[in-house]
CSV table of C-alpha atoms and ligand atoms in Angstrom, one decimal:
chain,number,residue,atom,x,y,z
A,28,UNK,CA,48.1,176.7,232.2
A,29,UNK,CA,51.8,177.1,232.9
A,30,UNK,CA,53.0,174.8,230.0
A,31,UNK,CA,51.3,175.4,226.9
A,32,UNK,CA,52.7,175.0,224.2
A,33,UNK,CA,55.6,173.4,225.8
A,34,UNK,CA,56.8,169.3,225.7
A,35,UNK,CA,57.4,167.0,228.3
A,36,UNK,CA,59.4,164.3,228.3
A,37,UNK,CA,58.8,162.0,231.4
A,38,UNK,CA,60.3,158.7,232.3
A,39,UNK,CA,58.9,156.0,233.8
A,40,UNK,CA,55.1,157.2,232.9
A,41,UNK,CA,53.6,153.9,232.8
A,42,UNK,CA,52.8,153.7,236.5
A,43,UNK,CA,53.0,155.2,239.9
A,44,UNK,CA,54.3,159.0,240.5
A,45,UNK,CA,55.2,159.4,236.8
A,46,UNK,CA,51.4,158.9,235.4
A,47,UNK,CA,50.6,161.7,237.7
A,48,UNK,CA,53.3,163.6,236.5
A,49,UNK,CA,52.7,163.3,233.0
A,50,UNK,CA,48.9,164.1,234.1
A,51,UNK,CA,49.7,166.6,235.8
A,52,UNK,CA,52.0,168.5,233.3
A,53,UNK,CA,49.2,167.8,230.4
A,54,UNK,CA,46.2,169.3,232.9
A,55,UNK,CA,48.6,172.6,232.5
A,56,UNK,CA,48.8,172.5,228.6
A,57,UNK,CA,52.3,170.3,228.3
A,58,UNK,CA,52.4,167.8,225.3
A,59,UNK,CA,53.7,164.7,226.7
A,60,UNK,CA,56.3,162.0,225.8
A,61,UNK,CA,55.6,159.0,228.0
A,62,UNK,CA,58.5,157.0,228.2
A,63,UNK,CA,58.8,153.4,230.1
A,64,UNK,CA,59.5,149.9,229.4
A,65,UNK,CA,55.9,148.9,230.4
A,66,UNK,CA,53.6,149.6,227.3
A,67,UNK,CA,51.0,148.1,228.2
A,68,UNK,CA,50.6,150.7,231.4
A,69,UNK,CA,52.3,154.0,229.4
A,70,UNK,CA,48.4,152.9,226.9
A,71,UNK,CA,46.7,153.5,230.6
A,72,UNK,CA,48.9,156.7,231.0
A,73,UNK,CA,48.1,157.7,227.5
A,74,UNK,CA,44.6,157.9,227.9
A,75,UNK,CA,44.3,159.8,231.4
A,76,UNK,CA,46.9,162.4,229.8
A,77,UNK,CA,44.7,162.2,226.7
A,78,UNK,CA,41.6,162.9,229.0
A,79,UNK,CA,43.6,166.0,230.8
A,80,UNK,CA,44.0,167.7,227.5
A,81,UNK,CA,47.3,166.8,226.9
A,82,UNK,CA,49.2,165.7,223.4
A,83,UNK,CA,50.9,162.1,223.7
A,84,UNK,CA,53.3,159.9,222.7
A,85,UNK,CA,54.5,156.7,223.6
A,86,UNK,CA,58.4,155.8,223.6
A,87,UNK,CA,59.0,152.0,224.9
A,88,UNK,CA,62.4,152.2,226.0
A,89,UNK,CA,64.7,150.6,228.5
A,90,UNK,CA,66.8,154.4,230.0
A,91,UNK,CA,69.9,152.0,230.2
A,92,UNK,CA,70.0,151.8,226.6
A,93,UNK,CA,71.7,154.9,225.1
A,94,UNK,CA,70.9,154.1,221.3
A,95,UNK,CA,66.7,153.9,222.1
A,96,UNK,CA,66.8,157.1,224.4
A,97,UNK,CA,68.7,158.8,221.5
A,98,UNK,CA,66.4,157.6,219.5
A,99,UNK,CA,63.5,158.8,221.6
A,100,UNK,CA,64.3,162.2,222.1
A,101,UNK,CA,64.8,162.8,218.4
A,102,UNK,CA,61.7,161.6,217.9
A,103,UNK,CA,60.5,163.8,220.4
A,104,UNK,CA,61.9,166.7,218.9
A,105,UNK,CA,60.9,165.7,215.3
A,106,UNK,CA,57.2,165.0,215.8
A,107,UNK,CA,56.7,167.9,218.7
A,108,UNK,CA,58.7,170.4,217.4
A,109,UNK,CA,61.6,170.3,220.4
A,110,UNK,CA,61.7,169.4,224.3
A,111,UNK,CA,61.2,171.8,227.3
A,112,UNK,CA,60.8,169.2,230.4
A,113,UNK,CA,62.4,166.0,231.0
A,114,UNK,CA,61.2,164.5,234.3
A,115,UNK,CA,63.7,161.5,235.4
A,116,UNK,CA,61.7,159.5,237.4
A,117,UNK,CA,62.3,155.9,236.2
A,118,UNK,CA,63.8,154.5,238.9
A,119,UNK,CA,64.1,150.8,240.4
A,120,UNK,CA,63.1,150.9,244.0
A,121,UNK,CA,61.3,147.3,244.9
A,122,UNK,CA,62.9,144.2,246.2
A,123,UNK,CA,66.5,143.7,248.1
A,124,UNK,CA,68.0,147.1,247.0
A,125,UNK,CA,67.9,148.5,250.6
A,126,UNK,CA,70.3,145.8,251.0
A,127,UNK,CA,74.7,146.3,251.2
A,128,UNK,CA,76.8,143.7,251.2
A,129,UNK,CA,74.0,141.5,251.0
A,130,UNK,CA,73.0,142.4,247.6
A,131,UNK,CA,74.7,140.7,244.7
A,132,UNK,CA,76.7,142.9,242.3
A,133,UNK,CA,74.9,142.4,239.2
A,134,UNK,CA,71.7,143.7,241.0
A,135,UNK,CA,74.1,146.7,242.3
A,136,UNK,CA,75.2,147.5,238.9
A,137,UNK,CA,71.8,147.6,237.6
A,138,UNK,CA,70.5,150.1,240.4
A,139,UNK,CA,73.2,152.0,239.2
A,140,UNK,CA,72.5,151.4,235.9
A,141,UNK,CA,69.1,152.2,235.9
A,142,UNK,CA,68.7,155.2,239.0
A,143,UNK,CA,71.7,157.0,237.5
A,144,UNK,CA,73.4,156.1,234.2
A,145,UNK,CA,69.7,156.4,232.8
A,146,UNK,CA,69.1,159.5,234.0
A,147,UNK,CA,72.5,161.0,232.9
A,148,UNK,CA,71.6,159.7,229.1
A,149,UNK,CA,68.1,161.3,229.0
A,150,UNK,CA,69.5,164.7,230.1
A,151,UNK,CA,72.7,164.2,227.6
A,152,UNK,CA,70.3,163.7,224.6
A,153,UNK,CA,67.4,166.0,225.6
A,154,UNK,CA,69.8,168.7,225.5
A,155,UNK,CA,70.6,169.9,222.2
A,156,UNK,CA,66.7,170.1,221.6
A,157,UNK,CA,66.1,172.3,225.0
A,158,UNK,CA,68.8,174.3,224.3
A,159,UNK,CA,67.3,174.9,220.7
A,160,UNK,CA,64.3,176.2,222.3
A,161,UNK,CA,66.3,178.4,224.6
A,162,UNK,CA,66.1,176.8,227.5
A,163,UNK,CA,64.2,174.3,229.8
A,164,UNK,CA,64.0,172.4,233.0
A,165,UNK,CA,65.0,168.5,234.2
A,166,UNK,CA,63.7,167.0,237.9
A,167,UNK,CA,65.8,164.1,239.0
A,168,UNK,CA,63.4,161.6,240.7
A,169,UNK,CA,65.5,161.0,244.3
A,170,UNK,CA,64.7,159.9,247.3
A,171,UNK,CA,64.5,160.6,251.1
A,172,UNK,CA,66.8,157.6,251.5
A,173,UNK,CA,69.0,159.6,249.8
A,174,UNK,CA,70.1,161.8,252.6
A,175,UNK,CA,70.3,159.7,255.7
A,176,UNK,CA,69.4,155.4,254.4
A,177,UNK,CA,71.3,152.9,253.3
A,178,UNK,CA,71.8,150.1,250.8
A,179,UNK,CA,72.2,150.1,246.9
A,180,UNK,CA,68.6,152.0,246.2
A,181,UNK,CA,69.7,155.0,248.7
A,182,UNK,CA,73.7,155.1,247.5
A,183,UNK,CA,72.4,155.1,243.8
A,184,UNK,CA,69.7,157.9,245.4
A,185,UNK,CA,73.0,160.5,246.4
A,186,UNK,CA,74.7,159.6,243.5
A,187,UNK,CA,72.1,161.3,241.3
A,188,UNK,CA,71.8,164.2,243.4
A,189,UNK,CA,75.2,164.2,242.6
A,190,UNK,CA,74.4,163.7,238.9
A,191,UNK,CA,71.8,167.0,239.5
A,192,UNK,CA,74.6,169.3,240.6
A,193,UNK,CA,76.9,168.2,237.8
A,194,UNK,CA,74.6,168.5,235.4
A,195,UNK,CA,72.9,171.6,236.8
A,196,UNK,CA,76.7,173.2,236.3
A,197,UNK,CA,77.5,172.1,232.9
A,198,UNK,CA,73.6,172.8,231.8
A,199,UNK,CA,73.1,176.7,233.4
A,200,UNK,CA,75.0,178.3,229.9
A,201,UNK,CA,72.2,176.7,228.2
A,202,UNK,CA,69.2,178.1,229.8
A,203,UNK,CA,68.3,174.7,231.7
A,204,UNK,CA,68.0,174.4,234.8
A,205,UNK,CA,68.5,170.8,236.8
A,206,UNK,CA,67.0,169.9,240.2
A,207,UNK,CA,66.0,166.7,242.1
A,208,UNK,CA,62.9,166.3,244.6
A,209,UNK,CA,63.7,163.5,247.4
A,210,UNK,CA,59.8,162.1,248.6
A,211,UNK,CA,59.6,160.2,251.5
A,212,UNK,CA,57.1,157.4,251.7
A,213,UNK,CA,54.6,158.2,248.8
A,214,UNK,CA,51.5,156.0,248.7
A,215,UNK,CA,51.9,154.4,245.1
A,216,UNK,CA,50.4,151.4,244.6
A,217,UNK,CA,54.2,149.7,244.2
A,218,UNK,CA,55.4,151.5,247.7
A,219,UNK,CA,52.2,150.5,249.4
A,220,UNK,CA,52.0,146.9,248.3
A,221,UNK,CA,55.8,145.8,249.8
A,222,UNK,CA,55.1,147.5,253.4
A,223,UNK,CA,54.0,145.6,256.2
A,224,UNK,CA,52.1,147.4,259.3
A,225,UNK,CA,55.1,147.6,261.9
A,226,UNK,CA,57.1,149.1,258.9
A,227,UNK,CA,54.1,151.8,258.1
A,228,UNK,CA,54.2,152.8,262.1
A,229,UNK,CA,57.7,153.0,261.8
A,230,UNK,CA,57.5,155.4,258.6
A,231,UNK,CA,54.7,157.6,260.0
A,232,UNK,CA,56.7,157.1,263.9
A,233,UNK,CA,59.8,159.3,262.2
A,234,UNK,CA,57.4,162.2,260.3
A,235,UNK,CA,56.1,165.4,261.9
A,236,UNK,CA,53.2,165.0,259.6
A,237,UNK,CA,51.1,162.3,261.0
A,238,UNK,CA,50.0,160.5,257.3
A,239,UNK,CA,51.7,159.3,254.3
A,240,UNK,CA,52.6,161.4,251.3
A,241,UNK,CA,50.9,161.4,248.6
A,242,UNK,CA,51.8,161.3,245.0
A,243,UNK,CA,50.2,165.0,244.6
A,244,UNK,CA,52.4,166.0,247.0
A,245,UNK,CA,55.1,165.5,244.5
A,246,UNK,CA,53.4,166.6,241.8
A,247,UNK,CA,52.7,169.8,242.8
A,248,UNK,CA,57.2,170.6,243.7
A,249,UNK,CA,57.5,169.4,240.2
A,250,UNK,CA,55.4,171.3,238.5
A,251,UNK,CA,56.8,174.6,240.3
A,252,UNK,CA,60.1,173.2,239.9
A,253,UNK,CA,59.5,173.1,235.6
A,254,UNK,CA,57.6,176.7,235.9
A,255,UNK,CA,58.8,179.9,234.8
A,256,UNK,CA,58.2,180.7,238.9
A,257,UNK,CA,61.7,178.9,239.8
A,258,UNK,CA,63.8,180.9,237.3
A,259,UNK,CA,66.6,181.1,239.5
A,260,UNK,CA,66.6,177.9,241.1
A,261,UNK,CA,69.1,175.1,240.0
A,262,UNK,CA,71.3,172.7,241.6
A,263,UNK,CA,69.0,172.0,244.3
A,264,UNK,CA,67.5,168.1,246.2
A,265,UNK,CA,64.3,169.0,247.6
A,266,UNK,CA,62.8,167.0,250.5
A,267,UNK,CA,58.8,166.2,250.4
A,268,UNK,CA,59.0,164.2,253.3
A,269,UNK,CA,55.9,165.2,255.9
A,270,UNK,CA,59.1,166.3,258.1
A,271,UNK,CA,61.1,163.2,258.6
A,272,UNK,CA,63.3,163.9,261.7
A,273,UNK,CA,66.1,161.6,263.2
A,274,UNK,CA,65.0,158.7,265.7
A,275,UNK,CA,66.3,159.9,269.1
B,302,NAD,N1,56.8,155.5,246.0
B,302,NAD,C1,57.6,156.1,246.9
B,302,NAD,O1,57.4,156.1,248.1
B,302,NAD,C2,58.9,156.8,246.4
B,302,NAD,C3,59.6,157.6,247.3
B,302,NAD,C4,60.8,158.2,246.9
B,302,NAD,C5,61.2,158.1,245.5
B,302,NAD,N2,60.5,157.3,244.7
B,302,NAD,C6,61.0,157.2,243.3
B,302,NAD,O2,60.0,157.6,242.4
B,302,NAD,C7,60.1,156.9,241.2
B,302,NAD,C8,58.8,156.2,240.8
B,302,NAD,O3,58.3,155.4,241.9
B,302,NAD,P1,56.9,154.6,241.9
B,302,NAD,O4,56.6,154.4,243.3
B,302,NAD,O5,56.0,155.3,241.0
B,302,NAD,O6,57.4,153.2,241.3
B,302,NAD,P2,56.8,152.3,240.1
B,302,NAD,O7,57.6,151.0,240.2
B,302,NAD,O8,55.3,152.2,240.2
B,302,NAD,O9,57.2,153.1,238.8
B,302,NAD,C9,58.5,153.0,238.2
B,302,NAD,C10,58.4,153.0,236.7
B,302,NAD,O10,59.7,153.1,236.2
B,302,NAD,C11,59.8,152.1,235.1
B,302,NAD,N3,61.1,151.7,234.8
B,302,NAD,C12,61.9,151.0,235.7
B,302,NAD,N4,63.1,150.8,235.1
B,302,NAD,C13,63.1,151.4,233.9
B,302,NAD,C14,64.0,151.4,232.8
B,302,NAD,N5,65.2,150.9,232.9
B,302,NAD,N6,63.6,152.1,231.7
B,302,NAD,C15,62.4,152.7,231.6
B,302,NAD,N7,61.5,152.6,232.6
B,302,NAD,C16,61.8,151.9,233.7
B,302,NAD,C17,58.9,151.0,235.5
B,302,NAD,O11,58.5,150.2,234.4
B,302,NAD,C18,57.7,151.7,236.2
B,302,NAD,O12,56.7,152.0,235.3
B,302,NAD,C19,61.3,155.9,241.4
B,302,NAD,O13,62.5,156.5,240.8
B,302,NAD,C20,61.4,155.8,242.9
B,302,NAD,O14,62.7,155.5,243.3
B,302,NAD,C21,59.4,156.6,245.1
């Protein structure tokens, strides 16, 4: 139980990775703040944290929007007493963002909009609270793609590593520290569903680890990563990518 006591805010809870990482941060005593636009699937969320022994709330709110994610994490603070975790994982992923010049620059600004910009406001507003409660962690939701792909999703991936260093610098006098994990392929539903079978060869044809991640294998870096156990880490992308290796 290496969070009791302690609150969680995590983004984009209503599906996917961040269910399990609200789940898994309430199995280890964390009250959690589940925050998407989706509230009909943060109620789904609610009740498996619920079930893990967890506290929750819901927060409805679009990251983009600084006036609702201020209002969130005030909330947060006021009903749970303060914030200790945020995990940024909201993220938009699906559909023609792997795309350059080929995608159309409103759909660029919202990747950016959404896979950075958010990110930078949740961390801006949840830190007054952690720094109240003398200290506390943020993971940044990255990618693989983020170290060797291309297109809007994997430029607006570096950028928030980027954003993790920055904030990890102006954050450390605070007592919080700020660091990104970068999965490759994780079987959620929503990764699983777009991929045909020659693209699934191809992912599993560049890994040392013959099968696809899985969202525990995430879970478990994040959980270590918000732990007392990584005291002195900060600043830091970590791959959780079965050992992806350049094609030769
Ligand atoms: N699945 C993978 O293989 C994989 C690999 C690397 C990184 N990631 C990253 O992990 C994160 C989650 O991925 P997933 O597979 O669970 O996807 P998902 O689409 O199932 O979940 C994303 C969640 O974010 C929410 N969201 C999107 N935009 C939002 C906004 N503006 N405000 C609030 N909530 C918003 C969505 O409603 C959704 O519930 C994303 O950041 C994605 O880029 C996924």
């Amino acid at each position: 139980m290496r969070f009791e006591g302690k609150v969680a805010i995590v983004t984009g809870a209503a599906a996917g990775i961040g269910r399990e990482y609200a789940r898994g941060l309430a199995a280890e005593g964390a009250a959690i703040v589940g925050a998407d636009m989706d509230t009909a699937g943060l109620k789904q969320t609610g009740a498996l944290v619920e079930a893990a022994g967890g506290g929750w709330r819901a927060a409805g709110v679009d990251i983009t929007d600084e006036a609702a994610v201020e209002r969130m994490a005030g909330d947060a603070a006021g009903a749970l007493g303060g914030i200790d975790l945020l995990i940024n994982n909201a993220g938009l992923h699906l559909g023609d963002y792997n795309e350059t010049t080929g995608l159309d620059v409103e759909s660029w600004r919202r990747i950016l909009d959404v896979n950075v910009v958010g990110q930078l406001l949740c961390a801006k507003h949840c830190r007054a609270s952690m720094r109240e409660r003398g200290g506390g962690a943020i993971v940044n939701q990255s990618s693989m793609a983020s170290f060797m792909g291309s297109g809007a999703y994997a430029v607006s991936k570096l950028a928030l590593n980027g954003l993790t260093v920055s904030l990890a610098r102006e954050f450390a006098d605070d007592g919080i520290r700020v660091n990104g994990i970068a999965p490759g392929l994780l079987a959620s539903d929503a990764a699983m569903a777009g991929l045909d079978e020659v693209t699934k060869q191809r992912v599993l044809g560049g890994q040392m680890i013959q099968r696809f991640g899985k969202i525990e294998d995430a879970v478990s870096l994040v959980l270590f990563l918000c732990s007392s156990e990584a005291s002195f880490i900060t600043g830091q992308t970590f791959l959780v990518d079965g050992g992806s290796v350049p094609r030769l």
